[in-house]
Every structure is written in structure tokens, then in C-alpha cells.
Amino acid sequence: MTRYLPTPPPNPPLEAVPFWEWCKKRELRFQQCANCGRCRHHPAPYCRFCLSPECVWVPAPDEAELFSYTVVHNAVSEELRPFVPYNIAIVAFPSLNVRLISNVIDLAPEELRIGMPLRLTWQECSDGTPLPLFLGKTVTP
Ligand SMILES: [Zn+2]
């Protein structure tokens, strides 16, 4: 399989560093407020519900679902031009009530369906950073 997105991600903000450290171990984890228990993503320095700065990082399940998506037909950079059309997917983890922006890498745009089951996979970008991406073909509802 060819690399879906060739460029390394930009440097993350400080509160997102643990997210990427878990990704380097190929573990997708989300921040969970240690006070009220709600999960959040993108990482933030405090809970938007109860304002607690305390959090833990909880593992995400491998199974998720496609909440929404868009299909990019005009690449924003030369590096992405070979990959159009590609999708940008909002992937939901209902058990944690969080969503992640990612890509579904094994389906053509016309095969994507909102609500379809997805499975987490990992693919390293050019600097070796594993990115959490998603498969839709091999998942049975
Ligand atoms: Zn909270």
C-alpha cells in the first residue's frame, strides 16, 4: 500500500504532545477529565465542562464509525496532488463521546457511508511518526 499522506504532521501544541507520544507507540488515546470523566479531543489544558486541569489518557477502541467526511479534489500542496481525490473523515468513538479527524484509506469516495463501521490502523509518514488512520472494507457491522 502506498503512503496515503507523505508529509510529517506539524509540531503539536504542548498539550497535544502526550497524544503524539502515545501514537509513537501505536496506541490511540484520548484525554479524559480526572474530575468529571468526560473525554475530549483535541487535547486541551483543562476540561471545558468542569475546568479541571487534571486528566488521564484512556485507550480508544479499535472500532469506530464514520461520523462525516468530505472529499478533496483540489490538493492544497504538490505533495498531496498524487492522492486526490482523498477523504478527510470525522471518525466517532461513541463509547468515549469523542471524534477524531483522520482519513479512511481503503475506500473510494463513493464507497464512504456516514455511520459505517471503521477499524483503526496505523501508517507511518515520512518522518516515521505513526498516524492513526482507518479502514472500512474489512469491517463487518
Ligand atoms: Zn471535567
Short mmCIF file of N, CA, C and O and ligand atoms in Angstrom, two decimals:
data_model
loop_
_atom_site.label_atom_id
_atom_site.label_comp_id
_atom_site.label_asym_id
_atom_site.label_seq_id
_atom_site.Cartn_x
_atom_site.Cartn_y
_atom_site.Cartn_z
N MET A 1 0.85 -1.18 0.00
CA MET A 1 0.00 0.00 0.00
C MET A 1 0.90 1.24 0.00
O MET A 1 1.85 1.32 0.75
N THR A 2 0.57 2.19 -0.84
CA THR A 2 1.36 3.42 -0.87
C THR A 2 1.01 4.29 0.33
O THR A 2 -0.05 4.14 0.93
N ARG A 3 1.93 5.17 0.65
CA ARG A 3 1.67 6.09 1.76
C ARG A 3 0.53 7.01 1.38
O ARG A 3 0.54 7.61 0.31
N TYR A 4 -0.43 7.12 2.28
CA TYR A 4 -1.60 7.92 1.98
C TYR A 4 -1.30 9.40 2.07
O TYR A 4 -1.69 10.18 1.23
N LEU A 5 -0.59 9.80 3.12
CA LEU A 5 -0.19 11.19 3.27
C LEU A 5 1.32 11.21 3.53
O LEU A 5 1.78 10.69 4.53
N PRO A 6 2.09 11.80 2.64
CA PRO A 6 3.54 11.68 2.72
C PRO A 6 4.22 12.61 3.70
O PRO A 6 5.34 12.38 4.08
N THR A 7 3.60 13.67 4.12
CA THR A 7 4.32 14.68 4.90
C THR A 7 4.16 14.43 6.40
O THR A 7 3.15 13.93 6.85
N PRO A 8 5.20 14.77 7.16
CA PRO A 8 5.05 14.62 8.62
C PRO A 8 4.06 15.65 9.15
O PRO A 8 3.87 16.71 8.55
N PRO A 9 3.42 15.33 10.27
CA PRO A 9 2.50 16.32 10.84
C PRO A 9 3.28 17.50 11.39
O PRO A 9 4.46 17.37 11.70
N PRO A 10 2.63 18.67 11.52
CA PRO A 10 3.33 19.82 12.11
C PRO A 10 3.57 19.57 13.59
O PRO A 10 2.98 18.68 14.19
N ASN A 11 4.48 20.35 14.17
CA ASN A 11 4.73 20.21 15.60
C ASN A 11 3.46 20.50 16.38
O ASN A 11 2.80 21.50 16.14
N PRO A 12 3.10 19.62 17.31
CA PRO A 12 1.85 19.81 18.04
C PRO A 12 1.99 20.86 19.14
O PRO A 12 3.08 21.12 19.63
N PRO A 13 0.86 21.46 19.55
CA PRO A 13 0.90 22.31 20.72
C PRO A 13 1.24 21.48 21.95
O PRO A 13 1.07 20.25 21.95
N LEU A 14 1.73 22.13 23.00
CA LEU A 14 2.24 21.43 24.17
C LEU A 14 1.26 20.42 24.75
O LEU A 14 1.64 19.29 25.08
N GLU A 15 -0.03 20.79 24.83
CA GLU A 15 -1.00 19.88 25.45
C GLU A 15 -1.27 18.65 24.58
O GLU A 15 -1.82 17.66 25.05
N ALA A 16 -0.86 18.69 23.31
CA ALA A 16 -1.08 17.55 22.43
C ALA A 16 0.14 16.63 22.38
O ALA A 16 0.07 15.57 21.76
N VAL A 17 1.23 17.00 23.01
CA VAL A 17 2.44 16.17 22.96
C VAL A 17 2.17 14.76 23.47
O VAL A 17 2.58 13.78 22.83
N PRO A 18 1.47 14.56 24.60
CA PRO A 18 1.20 13.17 25.02
C PRO A 18 0.41 12.37 23.98
O PRO A 18 0.65 11.18 23.83
N PHE A 19 -0.53 13.02 23.28
CA PHE A 19 -1.27 12.32 22.23
C PHE A 19 -0.31 11.71 21.23
O PHE A 19 -0.42 10.53 20.86
N TRP A 20 0.66 12.51 20.78
CA TRP A 20 1.61 12.02 19.78
C TRP A 20 2.60 11.02 20.36
O TRP A 20 3.07 10.12 19.67
N GLU A 21 2.92 11.16 21.65
CA GLU A 21 3.80 10.16 22.29
C GLU A 21 3.10 8.80 22.32
O GLU A 21 3.74 7.78 22.07
N TRP A 22 1.80 8.78 22.59
CA TRP A 22 1.05 7.52 22.54
C TRP A 22 1.00 7.00 21.11
O TRP A 22 1.13 5.79 20.87
N CYS A 23 0.82 7.89 20.15
CA CYS A 23 0.79 7.46 18.75
C CYS A 23 2.10 6.80 18.35
O CYS A 23 2.10 5.83 17.58
N LYS A 24 3.22 7.30 18.84
CA LYS A 24 4.51 6.69 18.52
C LYS A 24 4.56 5.24 18.98
O LYS A 24 5.31 4.45 18.43
N LYS A 25 3.76 4.91 20.00
CA LYS A 25 3.65 3.53 20.48
C LYS A 25 2.50 2.79 19.79
O LYS A 25 2.14 1.68 20.20
N ARG A 26 1.91 3.46 18.78
CA ARG A 26 0.74 2.91 18.07
C ARG A 26 -0.41 2.62 19.03
O ARG A 26 -1.09 1.60 18.94
N GLU A 27 -0.59 3.54 19.94
CA GLU A 27 -1.74 3.48 20.85
C GLU A 27 -2.51 4.77 20.70
O GLU A 27 -1.97 5.85 20.94
N LEU A 28 -3.77 4.65 20.29
CA LEU A 28 -4.63 5.83 20.18
C LEU A 28 -5.29 6.05 21.54
O LEU A 28 -6.00 5.17 22.04
N ARG A 29 -4.99 7.19 22.13
CA ARG A 29 -5.57 7.51 23.43
C ARG A 29 -6.11 8.93 23.40
O ARG A 29 -5.60 9.78 22.68
N PHE A 30 -7.14 9.13 24.20
CA PHE A 30 -7.75 10.45 24.32
C PHE A 30 -7.67 10.92 25.77
O PHE A 30 -7.65 10.10 26.70
N GLN A 31 -7.66 12.24 25.92
CA GLN A 31 -7.70 12.82 27.26
C GLN A 31 -9.06 12.57 27.88
O GLN A 31 -10.09 12.75 27.24
N GLN A 32 -9.03 12.17 29.15
CA GLN A 32 -10.26 12.04 29.92
C GLN A 32 -10.10 12.86 31.19
O GLN A 32 -9.09 12.73 31.90
N CYS A 33 -11.07 13.70 31.47
CA CYS A 33 -11.02 14.53 32.67
C CYS A 33 -11.00 13.62 33.91
O CYS A 33 -11.85 12.73 34.04
N ALA A 34 -10.05 13.86 34.80
CA ALA A 34 -9.95 13.06 36.01
C ALA A 34 -11.01 13.46 37.04
O ALA A 34 -11.23 12.75 38.00
N ASN A 35 -11.67 14.58 36.81
CA ASN A 35 -12.71 15.05 37.74
C ASN A 35 -14.10 14.59 37.32
O ASN A 35 -14.80 13.93 38.08
N CYS A 36 -14.50 14.91 36.09
CA CYS A 36 -15.88 14.59 35.66
C CYS A 36 -15.96 13.37 34.73
O CYS A 36 -17.05 12.89 34.45
N GLY A 37 -14.82 12.90 34.23
CA GLY A 37 -14.81 11.68 33.45
C GLY A 37 -15.10 11.85 31.97
O GLY A 37 -15.10 10.87 31.22
N ARG A 38 -15.34 13.07 31.53
CA ARG A 38 -15.62 13.27 30.10
C ARG A 38 -14.32 13.25 29.30
O ARG A 38 -13.30 13.78 29.74
N CYS A 39 -14.41 12.67 28.11
CA CYS A 39 -13.25 12.65 27.21
C CYS A 39 -13.28 13.88 26.31
O CYS A 39 -14.34 14.47 26.10
N ARG A 40 -12.12 14.22 25.80
CA ARG A 40 -12.05 15.37 24.89
C ARG A 40 -10.96 15.13 23.85
O ARG A 40 -9.98 14.43 24.07
N HIS A 41 -11.20 15.75 22.71
CA HIS A 41 -10.21 15.78 21.66
C HIS A 41 -10.59 16.94 20.75
O HIS A 41 -11.77 17.09 20.39
N HIS A 42 -9.70 17.82 20.44
CA HIS A 42 -8.28 17.89 20.58
C HIS A 42 -7.88 18.07 22.03
O HIS A 42 -8.65 18.61 22.83
N PRO A 43 -6.65 17.66 22.33
CA PRO A 43 -6.17 17.83 23.70
C PRO A 43 -6.22 19.30 24.12
O PRO A 43 -5.99 20.20 23.33
N ALA A 44 -6.57 19.49 25.38
CA ALA A 44 -6.67 20.85 25.93
C ALA A 44 -6.09 20.85 27.34
O ALA A 44 -6.04 19.81 28.00
N PRO A 45 -5.63 22.01 27.79
CA PRO A 45 -5.00 22.07 29.12
C PRO A 45 -5.99 21.94 30.28
O PRO A 45 -5.58 21.72 31.41
N TYR A 46 -7.30 22.07 30.00
CA TYR A 46 -8.29 21.90 31.05
C TYR A 46 -9.61 21.42 30.43
O TYR A 46 -9.84 21.56 29.23
N CYS A 47 -10.47 20.86 31.28
CA CYS A 47 -11.76 20.34 30.83
C CYS A 47 -12.72 21.49 30.54
O CYS A 47 -12.89 22.38 31.37
N ARG A 48 -13.37 21.46 29.40
CA ARG A 48 -14.29 22.54 29.05
C ARG A 48 -15.62 22.42 29.79
O ARG A 48 -16.43 23.34 29.77
N PHE A 49 -15.85 21.29 30.45
CA PHE A 49 -17.09 21.11 31.20
C PHE A 49 -16.94 21.56 32.65
O PHE A 49 -17.80 22.23 33.18
N CYS A 50 -15.84 21.13 33.31
CA CYS A 50 -15.70 21.42 34.74
C CYS A 50 -14.44 22.23 35.06
O CYS A 50 -14.20 22.55 36.21
N LEU A 51 -13.65 22.54 34.03
CA LEU A 51 -12.44 23.37 34.14
C LEU A 51 -11.30 22.73 34.92
O LEU A 51 -10.33 23.39 35.25
N SER A 52 -11.42 21.44 35.19
CA SER A 52 -10.32 20.76 35.89
C SER A 52 -9.11 20.61 34.95
O SER A 52 -9.27 20.23 33.80
N PRO A 53 -7.90 20.87 35.47
CA PRO A 53 -6.71 20.63 34.65
C PRO A 53 -6.21 19.19 34.72
O PRO A 53 -5.31 18.81 33.99
N GLU A 54 -6.82 18.39 35.60
CA GLU A 54 -6.36 17.01 35.79
C GLU A 54 -6.96 16.10 34.74
O GLU A 54 -8.16 16.17 34.47
N CYS A 55 -6.12 15.26 34.17
CA CYS A 55 -6.63 14.33 33.16
C CYS A 55 -5.82 13.04 33.16
O CYS A 55 -4.73 12.99 33.71
N VAL A 56 -6.40 12.02 32.57
CA VAL A 56 -5.71 10.77 32.30
C VAL A 56 -5.87 10.51 30.80
O VAL A 56 -6.71 11.13 30.14
N TRP A 57 -5.06 9.61 30.26
CA TRP A 57 -5.13 9.28 28.83
C TRP A 57 -5.68 7.88 28.72
O TRP A 57 -5.04 6.92 29.14
N VAL A 58 -6.89 7.75 28.15
CA VAL A 58 -7.56 6.45 28.08
C VAL A 58 -7.45 5.88 26.66
O VAL A 58 -7.52 6.63 25.67
N PRO A 59 -7.28 4.56 26.56
CA PRO A 59 -7.17 3.96 25.22
C PRO A 59 -8.49 4.00 24.47
O PRO A 59 -9.56 3.81 25.06
N ALA A 60 -8.40 4.25 23.17
CA ALA A 60 -9.58 4.21 22.30
C ALA A 60 -9.77 2.78 21.80
O ALA A 60 -8.80 2.05 21.62
N PRO A 61 -11.01 2.39 21.58
CA PRO A 61 -11.23 1.08 20.96
C PRO A 61 -10.75 1.10 19.50
O PRO A 61 -10.62 2.16 18.90
N ASP A 62 -10.48 -0.07 18.96
CA ASP A 62 -10.07 -0.17 17.55
C ASP A 62 -11.24 0.10 16.61
O ASP A 62 -11.04 0.47 15.47
N GLU A 63 -12.45 -0.11 17.10
CA GLU A 63 -13.63 0.09 16.26
C GLU A 63 -14.19 1.49 16.47
O GLU A 63 -14.27 1.97 17.60
N ALA A 64 -14.58 2.09 15.35
CA ALA A 64 -15.15 3.43 15.38
C ALA A 64 -16.20 3.50 14.28
O ALA A 64 -16.52 2.48 13.66
N GLU A 65 -16.74 4.69 14.06
CA GLU A 65 -17.69 4.84 12.96
C GLU A 65 -17.49 6.17 12.27
O GLU A 65 -17.00 7.13 12.86
N LEU A 66 -17.88 6.18 11.00
CA LEU A 66 -17.71 7.39 10.20
C LEU A 66 -18.83 8.37 10.55
O LEU A 66 -19.99 8.13 10.26
N PHE A 67 -18.46 9.47 11.19
CA PHE A 67 -19.44 10.48 11.59
C PHE A 67 -19.77 11.39 10.40
O PHE A 67 -20.92 11.71 10.15
N SER A 68 -18.75 11.80 9.67
CA SER A 68 -18.93 12.64 8.49
C SER A 68 -17.63 12.64 7.70
O SER A 68 -16.61 12.14 8.17
N TYR A 69 -17.66 13.20 6.51
CA TYR A 69 -16.45 13.26 5.70
C TYR A 69 -16.62 14.29 4.59
O TYR A 69 -17.74 14.72 4.29
N THR A 70 -15.50 14.65 4.01
CA THR A 70 -15.51 15.43 2.80
C THR A 70 -14.48 14.82 1.86
O THR A 70 -13.59 14.10 2.31
N VAL A 71 -14.61 15.08 0.59
CA VAL A 71 -13.67 14.55 -0.39
C VAL A 71 -12.93 15.73 -1.02
O VAL A 71 -13.56 16.68 -1.50
N VAL A 72 -11.62 15.66 -0.97
CA VAL A 72 -10.77 16.72 -1.51
C VAL A 72 -10.41 16.37 -2.95
O VAL A 72 -9.88 15.29 -3.22
N HIS A 73 -10.72 17.30 -3.85
CA HIS A 73 -10.41 17.10 -5.26
C HIS A 73 -9.29 18.02 -5.74
O HIS A 73 -8.67 17.76 -6.77
N ASN A 74 -9.07 19.10 -5.03
CA ASN A 74 -8.00 20.03 -5.37
C ASN A 74 -6.98 20.03 -4.25
O ASN A 74 -7.24 20.53 -3.16
N ALA A 75 -5.81 19.46 -4.52
CA ALA A 75 -4.79 19.32 -3.49
C ALA A 75 -4.31 20.70 -3.03
O ALA A 75 -4.16 21.62 -3.84
N VAL A 76 -4.07 20.81 -1.73
CA VAL A 76 -3.58 22.08 -1.20
C VAL A 76 -2.08 22.21 -1.34
O VAL A 76 -1.52 23.27 -1.11
N SER A 77 -1.40 21.13 -1.68
CA SER A 77 0.04 21.20 -1.89
C SER A 77 0.44 20.20 -2.97
O SER A 77 -0.30 19.26 -3.29
N GLU A 78 1.62 20.40 -3.53
CA GLU A 78 2.14 19.49 -4.56
C GLU A 78 2.27 18.07 -4.02
O GLU A 78 2.04 17.11 -4.74
N GLU A 79 2.66 17.94 -2.74
CA GLU A 79 2.86 16.62 -2.16
C GLU A 79 1.56 15.81 -2.13
O GLU A 79 1.58 14.59 -2.19
N LEU A 80 0.44 16.50 -2.01
CA LEU A 80 -0.84 15.80 -1.92
C LEU A 80 -1.50 15.56 -3.27
O LEU A 80 -2.44 14.78 -3.38
N ARG A 81 -0.99 16.21 -4.31
CA ARG A 81 -1.61 16.11 -5.64
C ARG A 81 -1.77 14.66 -6.12
O ARG A 81 -2.83 14.32 -6.66
N PRO A 82 -0.78 13.77 -5.90
CA PRO A 82 -0.97 12.39 -6.38
C PRO A 82 -2.08 11.63 -5.66
O PRO A 82 -2.49 10.57 -6.13
N PHE A 83 -2.55 12.16 -4.55
CA PHE A 83 -3.51 11.40 -3.74
C PHE A 83 -4.97 11.81 -3.97
O PHE A 83 -5.87 11.19 -3.43
N VAL A 84 -5.22 12.87 -4.72
CA VAL A 84 -6.60 13.27 -4.95
C VAL A 84 -7.30 12.30 -5.89
O VAL A 84 -6.65 11.75 -6.78
N PRO A 85 -8.59 12.07 -5.74
CA PRO A 85 -9.40 12.58 -4.62
C PRO A 85 -9.15 11.76 -3.36
O PRO A 85 -9.02 10.54 -3.41
N TYR A 86 -9.03 12.45 -2.21
CA TYR A 86 -8.89 11.75 -0.93
C TYR A 86 -9.91 12.31 0.04
O TYR A 86 -10.45 13.40 -0.17
N ASN A 87 -10.19 11.54 1.06
CA ASN A 87 -11.20 11.97 2.02
C ASN A 87 -10.56 12.54 3.27
O ASN A 87 -9.44 12.19 3.64
N ILE A 88 -11.28 13.41 3.92
CA ILE A 88 -10.99 13.85 5.28
C ILE A 88 -12.20 13.43 6.08
O ILE A 88 -13.33 13.84 5.79
N ALA A 89 -11.95 12.54 7.04
CA ALA A 89 -13.06 11.89 7.76
C ALA A 89 -13.11 12.35 9.21
O ALA A 89 -12.08 12.51 9.85
N ILE A 90 -14.32 12.53 9.69
CA ILE A 90 -14.54 12.72 11.12
C ILE A 90 -14.97 11.37 11.67
O ILE A 90 -16.02 10.85 11.30
N VAL A 91 -14.10 10.80 12.48
CA VAL A 91 -14.30 9.44 12.99
C VAL A 91 -14.79 9.53 14.44
O VAL A 91 -14.16 10.19 15.27
N ALA A 92 -15.89 8.87 14.71
CA ALA A 92 -16.51 8.95 16.05
C ALA A 92 -16.20 7.68 16.85
O ALA A 92 -16.18 6.57 16.30
N PHE A 93 -15.97 7.90 18.13
CA PHE A 93 -15.84 6.82 19.10
C PHE A 93 -16.98 6.98 20.10
O PHE A 93 -16.84 7.67 21.11
N PRO A 94 -18.14 6.38 19.79
CA PRO A 94 -19.33 6.65 20.62
C PRO A 94 -19.14 6.31 22.10
O PRO A 94 -19.69 6.99 22.96
N SER A 95 -18.37 5.26 22.41
CA SER A 95 -18.23 4.88 23.81
C SER A 95 -17.46 5.92 24.62
O SER A 95 -17.59 5.98 25.85
N LEU A 96 -16.68 6.75 23.94
CA LEU A 96 -15.92 7.80 24.62
C LEU A 96 -16.50 9.18 24.35
O LEU A 96 -16.05 10.17 24.94
N ASN A 97 -17.46 9.25 23.42
CA ASN A 97 -18.06 10.52 23.02
C ASN A 97 -17.01 11.52 22.52
O ASN A 97 -17.03 12.70 22.87
N VAL A 98 -16.07 11.02 21.71
CA VAL A 98 -15.08 11.89 21.09
C VAL A 98 -15.01 11.58 19.60
O VAL A 98 -15.41 10.50 19.15
N ARG A 99 -14.48 12.54 18.86
CA ARG A 99 -14.31 12.39 17.42
C ARG A 99 -12.88 12.81 17.06
O ARG A 99 -12.30 13.67 17.71
N LEU A 100 -12.39 12.19 16.00
CA LEU A 100 -11.03 12.42 15.54
C LEU A 100 -11.06 12.70 14.04
O LEU A 100 -11.75 11.99 13.30
N ILE A 101 -10.34 13.69 13.59
CA ILE A 101 -10.22 13.95 12.16
C ILE A 101 -9.09 13.09 11.62
O ILE A 101 -7.97 13.11 12.14
N SER A 102 -9.38 12.32 10.60
CA SER A 102 -8.42 11.37 10.06
C SER A 102 -8.76 11.09 8.60
O SER A 102 -9.37 11.95 7.94
N ASN A 103 -8.38 9.93 8.11
CA ASN A 103 -8.69 9.52 6.75
C ASN A 103 -9.10 8.06 6.75
O ASN A 103 -8.59 7.28 7.54
N VAL A 104 -10.00 7.70 5.83
CA VAL A 104 -10.31 6.30 5.56
C VAL A 104 -9.49 5.95 4.33
O VAL A 104 -9.67 6.54 3.26
N ILE A 105 -8.56 5.00 4.49
CA ILE A 105 -7.53 4.84 3.45
C ILE A 105 -7.79 3.71 2.46
O ILE A 105 -7.04 3.56 1.51
N ASP A 106 -8.82 2.92 2.67
CA ASP A 106 -9.01 1.78 1.77
C ASP A 106 -10.31 1.85 0.96
O ASP A 106 -10.68 0.86 0.34
N LEU A 107 -10.98 2.98 0.97
CA LEU A 107 -12.23 3.08 0.24
C LEU A 107 -12.20 4.27 -0.71
O LEU A 107 -11.64 5.32 -0.40
N ALA A 108 -12.83 4.08 -1.87
CA ALA A 108 -13.01 5.19 -2.80
C ALA A 108 -14.07 6.13 -2.24
O ALA A 108 -14.92 5.71 -1.44
N PRO A 109 -14.06 7.39 -2.66
CA PRO A 109 -15.04 8.33 -2.13
C PRO A 109 -16.48 7.84 -2.22
O PRO A 109 -17.26 8.03 -1.28
N GLU A 110 -16.83 7.18 -3.32
CA GLU A 110 -18.22 6.75 -3.49
C GLU A 110 -18.58 5.57 -2.59
O GLU A 110 -19.77 5.22 -2.49
N GLU A 111 -17.62 4.96 -1.95
CA GLU A 111 -17.89 3.84 -1.04
C GLU A 111 -18.12 4.29 0.40
O GLU A 111 -18.53 3.49 1.24
N LEU A 112 -17.83 5.54 0.69
CA LEU A 112 -17.98 6.03 2.06
C LEU A 112 -19.45 6.23 2.39
O LEU A 112 -20.23 6.71 1.57
N ARG A 113 -19.84 5.83 3.61
CA ARG A 113 -21.21 6.00 4.09
C ARG A 113 -21.17 6.49 5.53
O ARG A 113 -20.52 5.87 6.38
N ILE A 114 -21.89 7.55 5.78
CA ILE A 114 -21.96 8.05 7.16
C ILE A 114 -22.55 6.96 8.04
O ILE A 114 -23.53 6.31 7.67
N GLY A 115 -21.90 6.74 9.18
CA GLY A 115 -22.35 5.71 10.12
C GLY A 115 -21.69 4.36 9.91
O GLY A 115 -21.87 3.46 10.72
N MET A 116 -20.92 4.21 8.83
CA MET A 116 -20.30 2.90 8.57
C MET A 116 -19.24 2.59 9.62
O MET A 116 -18.59 3.49 10.14
N PRO A 117 -19.08 1.29 9.92
CA PRO A 117 -18.05 0.92 10.89
C PRO A 117 -16.65 1.06 10.28
O PRO A 117 -16.46 0.81 9.09
N LEU A 118 -15.73 1.45 11.11
CA LEU A 118 -14.33 1.62 10.70
C LEU A 118 -13.44 0.92 11.71
O LEU A 118 -13.83 0.70 12.86
N ARG A 119 -12.25 0.59 11.26
CA ARG A 119 -11.27 -0.02 12.16
C ARG A 119 -9.97 0.77 12.11
O ARG A 119 -9.49 1.13 11.03
N LEU A 120 -9.41 1.00 13.27
CA LEU A 120 -8.15 1.74 13.39
C LEU A 120 -7.00 0.97 12.76
O LEU A 120 -6.89 -0.25 12.93
N THR A 121 -6.15 1.69 12.05
CA THR A 121 -4.89 1.14 11.57
C THR A 121 -3.85 2.24 11.71
O THR A 121 -4.17 3.37 12.07
N TRP A 122 -2.61 1.89 11.47
CA TRP A 122 -1.52 2.86 11.61
C TRP A 122 -0.70 2.85 10.34
O TRP A 122 -0.49 1.81 9.73
N GLN A 123 -0.23 4.03 9.98
CA GLN A 123 0.66 4.15 8.83
C GLN A 123 1.66 5.25 9.14
O GLN A 123 1.28 6.34 9.56
N GLU A 124 2.93 4.91 8.94
CA GLU A 124 3.97 5.89 9.25
C GLU A 124 4.09 6.90 8.12
O GLU A 124 4.08 6.54 6.95
N CYS A 125 4.22 8.17 8.50
CA CYS A 125 4.51 9.18 7.49
C CYS A 125 6.02 9.26 7.31
O CYS A 125 6.77 8.51 7.93
N SER A 126 6.48 10.17 6.48
CA SER A 126 7.87 10.15 6.04
C SER A 126 8.88 10.32 7.18
O SER A 126 10.01 9.87 7.06
N ASP A 127 8.50 10.94 8.29
CA ASP A 127 9.45 11.08 9.40
C ASP A 127 9.33 9.92 10.40
O ASP A 127 9.96 9.94 11.45
N GLY A 128 8.52 8.92 10.06
CA GLY A 128 8.39 7.75 10.93
C GLY A 128 7.29 7.85 11.96
O GLY A 128 7.03 6.89 12.69
N THR A 129 6.61 8.99 12.05
CA THR A 129 5.53 9.14 13.01
C THR A 129 4.33 8.30 12.58
O THR A 129 3.82 8.49 11.48
N PRO A 130 3.88 7.37 13.42
CA PRO A 130 2.67 6.62 13.07
C PRO A 130 1.44 7.52 13.18
O PRO A 130 1.26 8.22 14.18
N LEU A 131 0.61 7.48 12.14
CA LEU A 131 -0.63 8.25 12.14
C LEU A 131 -1.81 7.30 12.30
O LEU A 131 -1.86 6.26 11.66
N PRO A 132 -2.78 7.67 13.14
CA PRO A 132 -3.98 6.84 13.24
C PRO A 132 -4.88 7.08 12.03
O PRO A 132 -5.35 8.19 11.80
N LEU A 133 -5.08 6.03 11.26
CA LEU A 133 -5.92 6.09 10.06
C LEU A 133 -6.96 4.97 10.17
O LEU A 133 -6.92 4.16 11.10
N PHE A 134 -7.86 4.90 9.19
CA PHE A 134 -8.99 3.98 9.36
C PHE A 134 -9.26 3.18 8.09
O PHE A 134 -9.05 3.67 6.97
N LEU A 135 -9.72 1.95 8.32
CA LEU A 135 -10.11 1.03 7.26
C LEU A 135 -11.62 0.82 7.34
O LEU A 135 -12.19 0.73 8.43
N GLY A 136 -12.24 0.70 6.16
CA GLY A 136 -13.67 0.46 6.13
C GLY A 136 -14.05 -0.84 5.45
O GLY A 136 -15.11 -1.39 5.71
N LYS A 137 -13.17 -1.36 4.58
CA LYS A 137 -13.52 -2.52 3.77
C LYS A 137 -13.71 -3.79 4.57
O LYS A 137 -14.60 -4.58 4.29
N THR A 138 -12.85 -4.02 5.53
CA THR A 138 -12.80 -5.32 6.20
C THR A 138 -13.62 -5.35 7.46
O THR A 138 -13.61 -6.32 8.18
N VAL A 139 -14.37 -4.29 7.73
CA VAL A 139 -15.14 -4.23 8.97
C VAL A 139 -16.55 -4.70 8.71
O VAL A 139 -17.22 -4.21 7.79
N THR A 140 -17.01 -5.63 9.50
CA THR A 140 -18.39 -6.08 9.38
C THR A 140 -19.21 -5.43 10.48
O THR A 140 -18.78 -5.39 11.62
N PRO A 141 -20.38 -4.90 10.15
CA PRO A 141 -21.17 -4.20 11.16
C PRO A 141 -21.71 -5.14 12.22
O PRO A 141 -21.77 -6.32 12.07
ZN ZN B 1 -14.23 17.66 33.63
#
